[in-house]
Amino acid sequence: MDEGGTMSELEPLPNREARVVWRGREYRITGDGKGLQRRYFLIRLHPDDPDLEGAVVYDEDLGSRGIPIDPSDLDAWYSSRWRFTWRGKEFVATHRSEDEVVGQLAGADYNWAKANGLTLWDRDWAVGQFPLSEVEDFHEERRDLLAEWKKKRDQAELKRERNQ
């Protein structure tokens, strides 16, 4: 990266990672099984967070623990992606500090990336670290996974009712 900052000063941003809000607190979520029969578990947002009260082992092999949850009890369930524009090109943000952002060029434009001093990992993968003062339209895009789950659940219930 450039002289501005180091990766250790930058906090990672969620990139399509599912997050939930339950009782006003944010968690990660995981599940096992398929479809509407899938069981879901809340897990700590950060590994150094305290253990969750009421957590059970949901993966014997790994010893992973989480709180069993019915998705209908969640306040929110979403995935997010952060985006911004730099010099007219769109980027997906991966890390951010108070005054800088790291991002990957959205779309392949090798010549433009090279001309603008981005780090090139291959012809289709270019990244850079930018002062926030040079970035435009820094924003979060959220996908409402709770609404999608409820829609699937409601469709399955309608189908079940029709078949009775």
Tab-separated table of N, CA and C in Angstrom:
chain	number	residue	atom	x	y	z
A	1	MET	N	0.839	-1.173	0.000
A	1	MET	CA	0.000	0.000	0.000
A	1	MET	C	0.887	1.240	0.000
A	2	ASP	N	0.303	2.428	-0.068
A	2	ASP	CA	1.122	3.625	-0.172
A	2	ASP	C	1.545	4.149	1.196
A	3	GLU	N	2.153	5.364	1.191
A	3	GLU	CA	2.689	5.927	2.420
A	3	GLU	C	1.612	6.299	3.430
A	4	GLY	N	0.373	6.414	3.006
A	4	GLY	CA	-0.713	6.917	3.846
A	4	GLY	C	-0.907	6.151	5.135
A	5	GLY	N	-1.162	4.879	5.077
A	5	GLY	CA	-1.453	4.099	6.272
A	5	GLY	C	-1.032	2.669	6.067
A	6	THR	N	-1.231	1.888	7.079
A	6	THR	CA	-0.906	0.476	6.964
A	6	THR	C	-2.167	-0.333	7.179
A	7	MET	N	-2.163	-1.552	6.674
A	7	MET	CA	-3.340	-2.401	6.802
A	7	MET	C	-3.700	-2.632	8.266
A	8	SER	N	-2.720	-2.639	9.165
A	8	SER	CA	-3.035	-2.894	10.566
A	8	SER	C	-3.871	-1.768	11.173
A	9	GLU	N	-3.789	-0.553	10.637
A	9	GLU	CA	-4.578	0.568	11.137
A	9	GLU	C	-5.994	0.538	10.585
A	10	LEU	N	-6.218	-0.212	9.538
A	10	LEU	CA	-7.500	-0.244	8.853
A	10	LEU	C	-8.362	-1.382	9.376
A	11	GLU	N	-9.638	-1.112	9.561
A	11	GLU	CA	-10.590	-2.130	10.008
A	11	GLU	C	-11.239	-2.780	8.796
A	12	PRO	N	-11.368	-4.114	8.788
A	12	PRO	CA	-12.048	-4.757	7.661
A	12	PRO	C	-13.531	-4.396	7.642
A	13	LEU	N	-14.078	-4.293	6.443
A	13	LEU	CA	-15.505	-4.048	6.253
A	13	LEU	C	-16.169	-5.352	5.841
A	14	PRO	N	-17.402	-5.596	6.285
A	14	PRO	CA	-18.085	-6.825	5.858
A	14	PRO	C	-18.307	-6.799	4.354
A	15	ASN	N	-18.079	-7.916	3.708
A	15	ASN	CA	-18.279	-8.010	2.269
A	15	ASN	C	-19.161	-9.220	2.001
A	16	ARG	N	-20.436	-8.964	1.889
A	16	ARG	CA	-21.456	-9.999	1.686
A	16	ARG	C	-21.551	-10.959	2.870
A	17	GLU	N	-21.015	-10.559	3.992
A	17	GLU	CA	-21.080	-11.383	5.201
A	17	GLU	C	-22.426	-11.145	5.875
A	18	ALA	N	-23.111	-12.218	6.223
A	18	ALA	CA	-24.426	-12.086	6.855
A	18	ALA	C	-24.282	-11.609	8.297
A	19	ARG	N	-25.065	-10.611	8.646
A	19	ARG	CA	-25.148	-10.098	10.007
A	19	ARG	C	-26.608	-10.109	10.423
A	20	VAL	N	-26.845	-10.247	11.711
A	20	VAL	CA	-28.211	-10.180	12.231
A	20	VAL	C	-28.230	-9.240	13.424
A	21	VAL	N	-29.422	-8.736	13.712
A	21	VAL	CA	-29.648	-7.970	14.931
A	21	VAL	C	-30.741	-8.708	15.693
A	22	TRP	N	-30.440	-9.020	16.942
A	22	TRP	CA	-31.385	-9.712	17.815
A	22	TRP	C	-31.361	-9.010	19.160
A	23	ARG	N	-32.536	-8.578	19.593
A	23	ARG	CA	-32.660	-7.846	20.858
A	23	ARG	C	-31.712	-6.653	20.908
A	24	GLY	N	-31.582	-5.980	19.759
A	24	GLY	CA	-30.791	-4.758	19.679
A	24	GLY	C	-29.292	-4.936	19.586
A	25	ARG	N	-28.805	-6.174	19.505
A	25	ARG	CA	-27.362	-6.426	19.442
A	25	ARG	C	-27.020	-7.159	18.153
A	26	GLU	N	-25.866	-6.837	17.586
A	26	GLU	CA	-25.463	-7.419	16.310
A	26	GLU	C	-24.659	-8.704	16.520
A	27	TYR	N	-24.932	-9.691	15.656
A	27	TYR	CA	-24.249	-10.987	15.683
A	27	TYR	C	-23.963	-11.439	14.256
A	28	ARG	N	-23.118	-12.451	14.154
A	28	ARG	CA	-23.022	-13.218	12.912
A	28	ARG	C	-24.009	-14.364	13.035
A	29	ILE	N	-24.344	-15.003	11.912
A	29	ILE	CA	-25.300	-16.110	11.932
A	29	ILE	C	-24.752	-17.247	11.079
A	30	THR	N	-25.041	-18.450	11.492
A	30	THR	CA	-24.677	-19.626	10.710
A	30	THR	C	-25.832	-20.606	10.801
A	31	GLY	N	-25.780	-21.631	9.993
A	31	GLY	CA	-26.861	-22.605	10.022
A	31	GLY	C	-26.418	-23.947	9.488
A	32	ASP	N	-27.257	-24.946	9.742
A	32	ASP	CA	-27.016	-26.264	9.171
A	32	ASP	C	-28.327	-26.780	8.600
A	33	GLY	N	-28.250	-27.720	7.698
A	33	GLY	CA	-29.451	-28.229	7.042
A	33	GLY	C	-29.762	-27.407	5.802
A	34	LYS	N	-30.913	-27.721	5.193
A	34	LYS	CA	-31.279	-27.053	3.945
A	34	LYS	C	-32.691	-26.505	4.021
A	35	GLY	N	-32.929	-25.484	3.213
A	35	GLY	CA	-34.269	-24.932	3.075
A	35	GLY	C	-34.834	-24.434	4.391
A	36	LEU	N	-36.142	-24.566	4.521
A	36	LEU	CA	-36.808	-24.078	5.729
A	36	LEU	C	-36.588	-24.991	6.929
A	37	GLN	N	-36.009	-26.168	6.710
A	37	GLN	CA	-35.695	-27.078	7.820
A	37	GLN	C	-34.349	-26.738	8.450
A	38	ARG	N	-33.657	-25.783	7.876
A	38	ARG	CA	-32.343	-25.398	8.366
A	38	ARG	C	-32.441	-24.843	9.787
A	39	ARG	N	-31.476	-25.216	10.628
A	39	ARG	CA	-31.380	-24.666	11.981
A	39	ARG	C	-30.360	-23.530	11.947
A	40	TYR	N	-30.662	-22.450	12.663
A	40	TYR	CA	-29.786	-21.282	12.674
A	40	TYR	C	-29.246	-21.037	14.071
A	41	PHE	N	-28.034	-20.457	14.111
A	41	PHE	CA	-27.367	-20.162	15.371
A	41	PHE	C	-26.705	-18.792	15.285
A	42	LEU	N	-26.880	-18.001	16.343
A	42	LEU	CA	-26.173	-16.730	16.464
A	42	LEU	C	-24.783	-17.026	16.987
A	43	ILE	N	-23.791	-16.358	16.419
A	43	ILE	CA	-22.425	-16.524	16.906
A	43	ILE	C	-21.821	-15.145	17.146
A	44	ARG	N	-20.789	-15.125	17.961
A	44	ARG	CA	-20.149	-13.860	18.327
A	44	ARG	C	-19.699	-13.104	17.084
A	45	LEU	N	-19.795	-11.796	17.155
A	45	LEU	CA	-19.362	-10.955	16.051
A	45	LEU	C	-17.843	-10.959	15.939
A	46	HIS	N	-17.170	-10.917	17.086
A	46	HIS	CA	-15.708	-10.916	17.122
A	46	HIS	C	-15.239	-12.064	18.011
A	47	PRO	N	-14.166	-12.746	17.628
A	47	PRO	CA	-13.682	-13.884	18.421
A	47	PRO	C	-13.374	-13.536	19.874
A	48	ASP	N	-13.011	-12.275	20.157
A	48	ASP	CA	-12.677	-11.906	21.532
A	48	ASP	C	-13.893	-11.448	22.339
A	49	ASP	N	-15.093	-11.459	21.743
A	49	ASP	CA	-16.316	-11.161	22.492
A	49	ASP	C	-16.542	-12.248	23.538
A	50	PRO	N	-17.227	-11.920	24.647
A	50	PRO	CA	-17.504	-12.951	25.656
A	50	PRO	C	-18.421	-14.029	25.091
A	51	ASP	N	-18.355	-15.216	25.696
A	51	ASP	CA	-19.243	-16.302	25.277
A	51	ASP	C	-20.693	-15.861	25.384
A	52	LEU	N	-21.515	-16.390	24.519
A	52	LEU	CA	-22.932	-16.054	24.500
A	52	LEU	C	-23.686	-16.882	25.528
A	53	GLU	N	-24.516	-16.212	26.323
A	53	GLU	CA	-25.343	-16.918	27.300
A	53	GLU	C	-26.377	-17.745	26.554
A	54	GLY	N	-26.513	-19.016	26.937
A	54	GLY	CA	-27.473	-19.896	26.274
A	54	GLY	C	-26.925	-20.578	25.035
A	55	ALA	N	-25.628	-20.412	24.781
A	55	ALA	CA	-25.026	-21.018	23.592
A	55	ALA	C	-24.924	-22.530	23.750
A	56	VAL	N	-25.075	-23.227	22.637
A	56	VAL	CA	-24.929	-24.683	22.589
A	56	VAL	C	-23.910	-25.020	21.505
A	57	VAL	N	-23.353	-26.218	21.569
A	57	VAL	CA	-22.432	-26.668	20.526
A	57	VAL	C	-23.263	-27.061	19.313
A	58	TYR	N	-22.992	-26.440	18.164
A	58	TYR	CA	-23.719	-26.792	16.942
A	58	TYR	C	-22.831	-27.514	15.941
A	59	ASP	N	-21.529	-27.532	16.175
A	59	ASP	CA	-20.601	-28.261	15.308
A	59	ASP	C	-19.641	-29.025	16.208
A	60	GLU	N	-19.909	-30.324	16.379
A	60	GLU	CA	-19.102	-31.156	17.282
A	60	GLU	C	-17.638	-31.204	16.851
A	61	ASP	N	-17.388	-31.286	15.537
A	61	ASP	CA	-16.017	-31.406	15.049
A	61	ASP	C	-15.171	-30.189	15.421
A	62	LEU	N	-15.758	-29.010	15.306
A	62	LEU	CA	-15.020	-27.783	15.593
A	62	LEU	C	-15.249	-27.264	17.007
A	63	GLY	N	-16.258	-27.795	17.680
A	63	GLY	CA	-16.599	-27.285	19.004
A	63	GLY	C	-17.236	-25.904	18.953
A	64	SER	N	-17.789	-25.545	17.808
A	64	SER	CA	-18.386	-24.219	17.625
A	64	SER	C	-19.663	-24.078	18.435
A	65	ARG	N	-19.826	-22.911	19.057
A	65	ARG	CA	-20.976	-22.658	19.916
A	65	ARG	C	-21.780	-21.476	19.390
A	66	GLY	N	-23.104	-21.556	19.567
A	66	GLY	CA	-23.976	-20.462	19.171
A	66	GLY	C	-25.322	-20.581	19.857
A	67	ILE	N	-26.102	-19.516	19.768
A	67	ILE	CA	-27.441	-19.505	20.352
A	67	ILE	C	-28.430	-19.954	19.286
A	68	PRO	N	-29.196	-21.030	19.535
A	68	PRO	CA	-30.215	-21.426	18.560
A	68	PRO	C	-31.230	-20.288	18.405
A	69	ILE	N	-31.614	-19.995	17.164
A	69	ILE	CA	-32.522	-18.872	16.917
A	69	ILE	C	-33.504	-19.210	15.806
A	70	ASP	N	-34.736	-18.808	15.989
A	70	ASP	CA	-35.741	-18.875	14.931
A	70	ASP	C	-35.643	-17.545	14.191
A	71	PRO	N	-35.373	-17.549	12.886
A	71	PRO	CA	-35.219	-16.284	12.165
A	71	PRO	C	-36.387	-15.313	12.333
A	72	SER	N	-37.583	-15.822	12.600
A	72	SER	CA	-38.720	-14.909	12.782
A	72	SER	C	-38.571	-14.063	14.049
A	73	ASP	N	-37.649	-14.425	14.945
A	73	ASP	CA	-37.399	-13.649	16.161
A	73	ASP	C	-36.346	-12.552	15.968
A	74	LEU	N	-35.725	-12.497	14.801
A	74	LEU	CA	-34.670	-11.517	14.559
A	74	LEU	C	-35.247	-10.128	14.311
A	75	ASP	N	-34.494	-9.102	14.722
A	75	ASP	CA	-34.850	-7.715	14.411
A	75	ASP	C	-34.461	-7.386	12.974
A	76	ALA	N	-33.331	-7.932	12.523
A	76	ALA	CA	-32.836	-7.690	11.161
A	76	ALA	C	-31.886	-8.814	10.787
A	77	TRP	N	-31.763	-9.054	9.476
A	77	TRP	CA	-30.826	-10.049	8.935
A	77	TRP	C	-30.454	-9.536	7.557
A	78	TYR	N	-29.192	-9.268	7.348
A	78	TYR	CA	-28.777	-8.634	6.100
A	78	TYR	C	-27.341	-9.009	5.744
A	79	SER	N	-27.014	-8.800	4.500
A	79	SER	CA	-25.616	-8.822	4.088
A	79	SER	C	-25.328	-7.436	3.528
A	80	SER	N	-24.099	-7.011	3.644
A	80	SER	CA	-23.780	-5.677	3.149
A	80	SER	C	-22.483	-5.683	2.370
A	81	ARG	N	-22.380	-4.684	1.536
A	81	ARG	CA	-21.181	-4.460	0.742
A	81	ARG	C	-20.990	-2.946	0.682
A	82	TRP	N	-19.770	-2.504	0.906
A	82	TRP	CA	-19.452	-1.078	0.854
A	82	TRP	C	-18.834	-0.749	-0.495
A	83	ARG	N	-19.279	0.338	-1.078
A	83	ARG	CA	-18.787	0.769	-2.397
A	83	ARG	C	-18.403	2.244	-2.355
A	84	PHE	N	-17.564	2.631	-3.301
A	84	PHE	CA	-17.215	4.040	-3.464
A	84	PHE	C	-16.722	4.266	-4.889
A	85	THR	N	-16.579	5.537	-5.229
A	85	THR	CA	-16.066	5.924	-6.542
A	85	THR	C	-14.772	6.701	-6.335
A	86	TRP	N	-13.781	6.392	-7.155
A	86	TRP	CA	-12.507	7.114	-7.141
A	86	TRP	C	-12.112	7.372	-8.588
A	87	ARG	N	-11.892	8.629	-8.913
A	87	ARG	CA	-11.532	9.034	-10.279
A	87	ARG	C	-12.502	8.461	-11.315
A	88	GLY	N	-13.778	8.442	-10.955
A	88	GLY	CA	-14.821	8.019	-11.884
A	88	GLY	C	-15.037	6.522	-11.999
A	89	LYS	N	-14.265	5.728	-11.285
A	89	LYS	CA	-14.405	4.267	-11.341
A	89	LYS	C	-14.977	3.746	-10.026
A	90	GLU	N	-15.788	2.680	-10.120
A	90	GLU	CA	-16.406	2.092	-8.936
A	90	GLU	C	-15.472	1.066	-8.296
A	91	PHE	N	-15.460	1.079	-6.954
A	91	PHE	CA	-14.651	0.154	-6.165
A	91	PHE	C	-15.517	-0.511	-5.102
A	92	VAL	N	-15.117	-1.725	-4.699
A	92	VAL	CA	-15.707	-2.404	-3.550
A	92	VAL	C	-14.722	-2.215	-2.399
A	93	ALA	N	-15.189	-1.587	-1.317
A	93	ALA	CA	-14.324	-1.304	-0.169
A	93	ALA	C	-14.097	-2.572	0.646
A	94	THR	N	-12.858	-2.773	1.080
A	94	THR	CA	-12.531	-3.939	1.901
A	94	THR	C	-12.085	-3.562	3.310
A	95	HIS	N	-11.455	-2.388	3.469
A	95	HIS	CA	-10.966	-1.925	4.768
A	95	HIS	C	-11.144	-0.411	4.848
A	96	ARG	N	-11.249	0.094	6.093
A	96	ARG	CA	-11.411	1.535	6.267
A	96	ARG	C	-10.808	1.970	7.594
A	97	SER	N	-10.233	3.163	7.594
A	97	SER	CA	-9.810	3.826	8.827
A	97	SER	C	-10.559	5.154	8.880
A	98	GLU	N	-10.173	6.018	9.822
A	98	GLU	CA	-10.849	7.312	9.919
A	98	GLU	C	-10.638	8.166	8.680
A	99	ASP	N	-9.499	7.999	8.005
A	99	ASP	CA	-9.213	8.882	6.877
A	99	ASP	C	-8.812	8.172	5.583
A	100	GLU	N	-8.868	6.844	5.558
A	100	GLU	CA	-8.503	6.105	4.348
A	100	GLU	C	-9.438	4.926	4.120
A	101	VAL	N	-9.445	4.463	2.879
A	101	VAL	CA	-10.220	3.281	2.520
A	101	VAL	C	-9.396	2.462	1.529
A	102	VAL	N	-9.491	1.144	1.641
A	102	VAL	CA	-8.869	0.228	0.685
A	102	VAL	C	-9.993	-0.372	-0.139
A	103	GLY	N	-9.775	-0.461	-1.440
A	103	GLY	CA	-10.819	-1.024	-2.278
A	103	GLY	C	-10.280	-1.744	-3.486
A	104	GLN	N	-11.132	-2.619	-4.008
A	104	GLN	CA	-10.835	-3.377	-5.215
A	104	GLN	C	-11.643	-2.784	-6.356
A	105	LEU	N	-10.993	-2.554	-7.472
A	105	LEU	CA	-11.660	-2.019	-8.651
A	105	LEU	C	-12.765	-2.970	-9.085
A	106	ALA	N	-13.976	-2.445	-9.241
A	106	ALA	CA	-15.115	-3.254	-9.694
A	106	ALA	C	-15.078	-3.293	-11.218
A	107	GLY	N	-14.799	-4.455	-11.755
A	107	GLY	CA	-14.672	-4.578	-13.205
A	107	GLY	C	-13.206	-4.540	-13.605
A	108	ALA	N	-12.928	-5.093	-14.749
A	108	ALA	CA	-11.551	-5.188	-15.224
A	108	ALA	C	-11.227	-4.006	-16.133
A	109	ASP	N	-10.203	-3.260	-15.782
A	109	ASP	CA	-9.701	-2.175	-16.625
A	109	ASP	C	-8.208	-2.048	-16.335
A	110	TYR	N	-7.456	-3.007	-16.848
A	110	TYR	CA	-6.031	-3.134	-16.555
A	110	TYR	C	-5.265	-1.849	-16.857
A	111	ASN	N	-5.477	-1.297	-18.037
A	111	ASN	CA	-4.717	-0.107	-18.435
A	111	ASN	C	-5.019	1.084	-17.530
A	112	TRP	N	-6.291	1.290	-17.194
A	112	TRP	CA	-6.659	2.391	-16.307
A	112	TRP	C	-6.049	2.168	-14.928
A	113	ALA	N	-6.144	0.940	-14.423
A	113	ALA	CA	-5.605	0.623	-13.099
A	113	ALA	C	-4.101	0.882	-13.049
A	114	LYS	N	-3.401	0.459	-14.074
A	114	LYS	CA	-1.950	0.660	-14.134
A	114	LYS	C	-1.619	2.146	-14.211
A	115	ALA	N	-2.330	2.879	-15.049
A	115	ALA	CA	-2.091	4.311	-15.221
A	115	ALA	C	-2.379	5.105	-13.945
A	116	ASN	N	-3.245	4.589	-13.087
A	116	ASN	CA	-3.616	5.299	-11.865
A	116	ASN	C	-2.918	4.763	-10.617
A	117	GLY	N	-1.901	3.920	-10.810
A	117	GLY	CA	-1.051	3.487	-9.707
A	117	GLY	C	-1.633	2.450	-8.770
A	118	LEU	N	-2.633	1.706	-9.226
A	118	LEU	CA	-3.201	0.659	-8.381
A	118	LEU	C	-2.263	-0.544	-8.331
A	119	THR	N	-2.360	-1.330	-7.277
A	119	THR	CA	-1.610	-2.579	-7.175
A	119	THR	C	-2.339	-3.614	-8.018
A	120	LEU	N	-1.631	-4.218	-8.960
A	120	LEU	CA	-2.229	-5.184	-9.888
A	120	LEU	C	-1.842	-6.594	-9.470
A	121	TRP	N	-2.850	-7.401	-9.132
A	121	TRP	CA	-2.591	-8.786	-8.760
A	121	TRP	C	-2.672	-9.685	-9.978
A	122	ASP	N	-3.525	-9.350	-10.903
A	122	ASP	CA	-3.567	-9.955	-12.235
A	122	ASP	C	-4.378	-9.012	-13.116
A	123	ARG	N	-4.678	-9.399	-14.338
A	123	ARG	CA	-5.358	-8.484	-15.270
A	123	ARG	C	-6.747	-8.069	-14.790
A	124	ASP	N	-7.369	-8.891	-13.952
A	124	ASP	CA	-8.736	-8.608	-13.503
A	124	ASP	C	-8.835	-8.200	-12.035
A	125	TRP	N	-7.720	-8.006	-11.359
A	125	TRP	CA	-7.761	-7.733	-9.928
A	125	TRP	C	-6.787	-6.612	-9.588
A	126	ALA	N	-7.355	-5.444	-9.296
A	126	ALA	CA	-6.550	-4.274	-8.957
A	126	ALA	C	-7.088	-3.657	-7.672
A	127	VAL	N	-6.176	-3.306	-6.762
A	127	VAL	CA	-6.574	-2.710	-5.486
A	127	VAL	C	-5.777	-1.442	-5.227
A	128	GLY	N	-6.316	-0.616	-4.364
A	128	GLY	CA	-5.626	0.603	-3.980
A	128	GLY	C	-6.057	1.058	-2.604
A	129	GLN	N	-5.260	1.957	-2.037
A	129	GLN	CA	-5.564	2.578	-0.751
A	129	GLN	C	-5.669	4.071	-1.004
A	130	PHE	N	-6.788	4.674	-0.566
A	130	PHE	CA	-7.105	6.039	-0.959
A	130	PHE	C	-7.483	6.895	0.246
A	131	PRO	N	-7.065	8.169	0.248
A	131	PRO	CA	-7.570	9.087	1.274
A	131	PRO	C	-9.078	9.270	1.077
A	132	LEU	N	-9.836	9.278	2.164
A	132	LEU	CA	-11.283	9.468	2.046
A	132	LEU	C	-11.617	10.795	1.377
A	133	SER	N	-10.724	11.770	1.490
A	133	SER	CA	-10.971	13.070	0.864
A	133	SER	C	-11.003	12.983	-0.664
A	134	GLU	N	-10.442	11.911	-1.242
A	134	GLU	CA	-10.451	11.726	-2.700
A	134	GLU	C	-11.576	10.812	-3.167
A	135	VAL	N	-12.308	10.238	-2.228
A	135	VAL	CA	-13.340	9.249	-2.542
A	135	VAL	C	-14.704	9.926	-2.622
A	136	GLU	N	-15.513	9.471	-3.565
A	136	GLU	CA	-16.884	9.972	-3.692
A	136	GLU	C	-17.864	8.830	-3.460
A	137	ASP	N	-19.051	9.175	-3.036
A	137	ASP	CA	-20.183	8.251	-2.918
A	137	ASP	C	-19.839	6.984	-2.126
A	138	PHE	N	-19.166	7.152	-0.988
A	138	PHE	CA	-18.869	6.008	-0.120
A	138	PHE	C	-20.171	5.606	0.558
A	139	HIS	N	-20.642	4.379	0.292
A	139	HIS	CA	-21.951	3.972	0.819
A	139	HIS	C	-22.025	2.461	1.027
A	140	GLU	N	-22.982	2.081	1.869
A	140	GLU	CA	-23.245	0.676	2.155
A	140	GLU	C	-24.470	0.235	1.367
A	141	GLU	N	-24.366	-0.918	0.721
A	141	GLU	CA	-25.510	-1.538	0.055
A	141	GLU	C	-25.902	-2.755	0.883
A	142	ARG	N	-27.152	-2.773	1.336
A	142	ARG	CA	-27.625	-3.890	2.157
A	142	ARG	C	-28.645	-4.727	1.396
A	143	ARG	N	-28.556	-6.023	1.589
A	143	ARG	CA	-29.535	-6.967	1.054
A	143	ARG	C	-30.323	-7.505	2.246
A	144	ASP	N	-31.637	-7.377	2.194
A	144	ASP	CA	-32.503	-7.765	3.307
A	144	ASP	C	-32.759	-9.269	3.274
A	145	LEU	N	-31.938	-10.022	3.995
A	145	LEU	CA	-32.061	-11.478	4.021
A	145	LEU	C	-33.254	-11.940	4.850
A	146	LEU	N	-33.671	-11.140	5.831
A	146	LEU	CA	-34.834	-11.505	6.638
A	146	LEU	C	-36.099	-11.470	5.785
A	147	ALA	N	-36.245	-10.453	4.958
A	147	ALA	CA	-37.414	-10.375	4.064
A	147	ALA	C	-37.417	-11.547	3.088
A	148	GLU	N	-36.244	-11.923	2.576
A	148	GLU	CA	-36.153	-13.065	1.657
A	148	GLU	C	-36.545	-14.359	2.365
A	149	TRP	N	-36.071	-14.538	3.607
A	149	TRP	CA	-36.410	-15.745	4.366
A	149	TRP	C	-37.910	-15.804	4.625
A	150	LYS	N	-38.504	-14.684	5.036
A	150	LYS	CA	-39.946	-14.646	5.311
A	150	LYS	C	-40.755	-14.952	4.053
A	151	LYS	N	-40.311	-14.449	2.915
A	151	LYS	CA	-41.016	-14.711	1.655
A	151	LYS	C	-40.986	-16.206	1.328
A	152	LYS	N	-39.822	-16.834	1.473
A	152	LYS	CA	-39.714	-18.279	1.227
A	152	LYS	C	-40.577	-19.071	2.198
A	153	ARG	N	-40.566	-18.664	3.466
A	153	ARG	CA	-41.381	-19.341	4.474
A	153	ARG	C	-42.865	-19.219	4.128
A	154	ASP	N	-43.303	-18.017	3.769
A	154	ASP	CA	-44.713	-17.793	3.431
A	154	ASP	C	-45.119	-18.577	2.187
A	155	GLN	N	-44.231	-18.633	1.181
A	155	GLN	CA	-44.525	-19.408	-0.031
A	155	GLN	C	-44.642	-20.893	0.290
A	156	ALA	N	-43.776	-21.392	1.157
A	156	ALA	CA	-43.831	-22.807	1.543
A	156	ALA	C	-45.122	-23.106	2.301
A	157	GLU	N	-45.555	-22.193	3.163
A	157	GLU	CA	-46.807	-22.390	3.904
A	157	GLU	C	-48.004	-22.398	2.959
A	158	LEU	N	-48.031	-21.502	1.981
A	158	LEU	CA	-49.120	-21.478	0.995
A	158	LEU	C	-49.168	-22.772	0.194
A	159	LYS	N	-48.010	-23.236	-0.211
A	159	LYS	CA	-47.935	-24.480	-0.981
A	159	LYS	C	-48.444	-25.653	-0.148
A	160	ARG	N	-48.061	-25.691	1.127
A	160	ARG	CA	-48.494	-26.750	2.031
A	160	ARG	C	-50.018	-26.713	2.209
A	161	GLU	N	-50.581	-25.518	2.356
A	161	GLU	CA	-52.036	-25.366	2.507
A	161	GLU	C	-52.780	-25.831	1.258
A	162	ARG	N	-52.249	-25.521	0.090
A	162	ARG	CA	-52.887	-25.929	-1.173
A	162	ARG	C	-52.877	-27.438	-1.354
A	163	ASN	N	-51.857	-28.081	-0.831
A	163	ASN	CA	-51.718	-29.531	-0.994
A	163	ASN	C	-52.509	-30.328	0.038
A	164	GLN	N	-53.165	-29.660	0.968
A	164	GLN	CA	-53.939	-30.381	1.997
A	164	GLN	C	-55.342	-30.637	1.531
